[in-house]
């Protein structure tokens, strides 16, 4: 996966993901957004899902008041 696709998938995941109440929900929501975003951009959906899940978990941990 090229770096441009990875960056776009991460941005898409952060933009579309809802935080969720638990770490499991955060992983599922972020993974779904990342996978779909990556697939739409022509990237690897599995890698996008992994990046999206991680990004959403980190975002919710860093900014819990925004979730």
CSV table of C-alpha atoms in Angstrom, one decimal:
chain,number,residue,atom,x,y,z
A,1,UNK,CA,0.0,0.0,0.0
A,2,UNK,CA,1.4,3.4,-0.9
A,3,UNK,CA,1.8,6.0,1.8
A,4,UNK,CA,-0.8,8.3,0.0
A,5,UNK,CA,-3.5,5.7,0.3
A,6,UNK,CA,-2.6,5.0,3.9
A,7,UNK,CA,-2.8,8.6,4.8
A,8,UNK,CA,-6.1,9.0,3.0
A,9,UNK,CA,-7.5,5.9,4.6
A,10,UNK,CA,-6.5,7.2,8.0
A,11,UNK,CA,-8.1,10.6,7.4
A,12,UNK,CA,-11.3,8.9,6.1
A,13,UNK,CA,-11.4,6.7,9.2
A,14,UNK,CA,-11.0,9.6,11.6
A,15,UNK,CA,-13.6,11.6,9.7
A,16,UNK,CA,-16.2,8.9,9.5
A,17,UNK,CA,-15.7,6.9,12.7
A,18,UNK,CA,-18.0,7.2,15.7
A,19,UNK,CA,-16.1,6.6,18.9
A,20,UNK,CA,-18.1,3.9,20.6
A,21,UNK,CA,-18.5,3.3,24.4
A,22,UNK,CA,-16.0,0.5,24.8
A,23,UNK,CA,-12.7,-0.3,23.2
A,24,UNK,CA,-14.3,-3.1,21.2
A,25,UNK,CA,-16.9,-0.8,19.8
A,26,UNK,CA,-14.2,1.8,19.0
A,27,UNK,CA,-12.2,-0.9,17.1
A,28,UNK,CA,-15.3,-2.1,15.2
A,29,UNK,CA,-16.4,1.4,14.2
A,30,UNK,CA,-13.0,2.6,13.3
A,31,UNK,CA,-12.2,-0.6,11.4
A,32,UNK,CA,-15.4,-0.4,9.4
A,33,UNK,CA,-14.7,3.2,8.4
A,34,UNK,CA,-11.1,2.5,7.6
A,35,UNK,CA,-11.8,-0.6,5.6
A,36,UNK,CA,-14.6,1.1,3.5
A,37,UNK,CA,-12.5,4.3,3.1
A,38,UNK,CA,-9.5,2.3,1.9
A,39,UNK,CA,-11.5,0.2,-0.5
A,40,UNK,CA,-13.2,3.3,-2.0
A,41,UNK,CA,-9.7,4.8,-2.5
A,42,UNK,CA,-8.5,1.6,-4.2
A,43,UNK,CA,-6.3,0.4,-1.3
A,44,UNK,CA,-6.1,-2.7,0.8
A,45,UNK,CA,-9.3,-2.9,2.8
A,46,UNK,CA,-7.8,-5.1,5.5
A,47,UNK,CA,-4.9,-2.7,6.1
A,48,UNK,CA,-7.3,0.2,6.1
A,49,UNK,CA,-9.5,-1.5,8.7
A,50,UNK,CA,-6.5,-2.1,10.9
A,51,UNK,CA,-5.4,1.5,10.6
A,52,UNK,CA,-8.9,2.8,11.2
A,53,UNK,CA,-9.4,0.6,14.3
A,54,UNK,CA,-6.2,1.7,15.8
A,55,UNK,CA,-6.7,5.4,14.9
A,56,UNK,CA,-10.2,5.4,16.4
A,57,UNK,CA,-9.1,3.7,19.6
A,58,UNK,CA,-6.2,6.2,20.0
A,59,UNK,CA,-8.4,9.2,19.2
A,60,UNK,CA,-11.0,8.2,21.8
A,61,UNK,CA,-8.3,7.6,24.3
A,62,UNK,CA,-6.7,11.0,23.6
A,63,UNK,CA,-10.0,13.0,23.4
A,64,UNK,CA,-12.7,11.2,25.4
A,65,UNK,CA,-14.8,14.3,25.7
A,66,UNK,CA,-15.3,14.4,21.9
A,67,UNK,CA,-16.7,10.9,21.8
